[in-house]
Amino acid sequence: MAKQLTPKKQRFLDFIRSFSGDHDRAPTFHEIMEGLKIKSLGTVNWYVKELEKIGVLERGKYNAKRALSLLDQSTGNELPLLGLIAAGYPLEAVENRETIEVPISYIHPDNYVLKVKGDSMIDDHIEDGDYVIVRQKAEASQGQTVVAFVNNEATLKRYYLKPNGVELHPRNPDYDVIRVSAEDEFRIGGVVLAILRQYE
Amino acid sequence: MAKQLTPKKQRFLDFIRSFSGDHDRAPTFHEIMEGLKIKSLGTVNWYVKELEKIGVLERGKYNAKRALSLLDQSTGNELPLLGLIAAGYPLEAVENRETIEVPISYIHPDNYVLKVKGDSMIDDHIEDGDYVIVRQKAEASQGQTVVAFVNNEATLKRYYLKPNGVELHPRNPDYDVIRVSAEDEFRIGGVVLAILRQYE
DNA sequence: TCCTATTACTCGTAAGTCACTCGTAAGTAA
DNA sequence: TTACTTACGAGTGACTTACGAGTAATAGGA
């Protein structure tokens, strides 16, 4: 994921990041200029355009003005999109690191997002394109909805631990319960916190 | 998106917050002026209008009154929950002002949230308890999913304007199209932006 | 070894655009 | 009247954007 930046550009980016951390706003061109001993605003502007081109920096869309116009990639309102999930298939990793915005209460280092591919979960009213917000953990409580891997096939089910083993119940009662046997390779990918569907 | 305030605006907001904490009432324009070393009421008013526009500040509803007309709002990551929606029934308003958190890019003064009641929209894979994020507006483009009111009955449908009138298509093609006739009282409550389902 | 081309970066300045400012005056409740 | 809110018009300068030209480092070719 290392983007192969030139050292100077990297330094420029690091400055913005640390500045934004210290004050909680992005620096102005002037502040960058002073902080980096650059002697011209044009140079600063050149960097911004350059970094914007690569996609590691964003300008404020609405604002485009004032102190807060540069925005560092992850603003802390997003979670990483780790892959595509389709019931009955292995997880399909997503190559270029993407993130999607979620309600801030879901922001947590152990949380991540999966995108649903296909209509395999339509019975649970999860459509193609929906986003699943997941808390990464290996155990679950009775009845929680989890991302489960059985023999490396992903699925979304309610988790129950019964005396004779793990049971995975579909949320839609019209479908069958999966009983995990001892021979099955089984693992919990995380607990499902929420579903987000974006129209348009 | 709309979060990033300019430092000055932030300072203005902070002042109101701390003033309200100290005296339990909102400051008058004059008090803000003195407290912030502003030399003109016009400036204060400018800030108020500005902050109101972004939706982080509210004026007293019955307007123009007493010292206490400014009201600070919550964290800015939430939208108001305006009511319960069930297909085929009038909107049911929710009495006590509630809010729910949404991804920040949905934060906008014209946006609001409805909670789905019952399984009337299950065919569109919207379950009981789901939250619908809506942008309030009276018109829609072809094919957008809208909150529509036909004869005061609410429903979620795709909107199409055809030569012979408005058509409302269910998202699920197995169901029938609603054709709005001239006698029908019809109104768009807003455009659906997203669905949020919280488990547990 | 020198020549040349390319890339990475630098400078300064001029033009444009809001963010924020002021003062004053009109309006509205107690 | 008093205390306060709303409205308008007109700055000003902090800040961004755009342009043109210049340097420094590297690589490749002859």
Coordinates of C-alpha atoms (C1' of nucleotides) in Angstrom, one line a residue, chain D residues 3-27:
Chain D
dA3 C1' -33.6 45.8 25.5
dC4 C1' -33.0 43.3 22.1
dT5 C1' -33.1 41.1 17.2
dT6 C1' -33.0 41.6 12.1
dA7 C1' -31.5 43.7 7.9
dC8 C1' -28.5 46.0 4.4
dG9 C1' -24.4 47.8 2.1
dA10 C1' -19.9 48.4 1.9
dG11 C1' -15.3 47.3 3.0
dT12 C1' -10.6 44.8 3.8
dG13 C1' -7.4 41.6 3.8
dA14 C1' -6.5 36.7 4.6
dC15 C1' -6.3 33.2 1.8
dT16 C1' -6.4 30.5 -2.6
dT17 C1' -5.6 30.0 -7.6
dA18 C1' -3.2 30.6 -11.9
dC19 C1' 0.8 31.5 -14.8
dG20 C1' 5.4 31.7 -16.5
dA21 C1' 9.9 31.0 -15.9
dG22 C1' 14.0 29.0 -13.5
dT23 C1' 17.2 25.5 -11.1
dA24 C1' 18.9 21.1 -9.7
dA25 C1' 19.5 16.3 -10.1
dT26 C1' 19.5 12.1 -12.8
dA27 C1' 19.8 9.1 -16.7

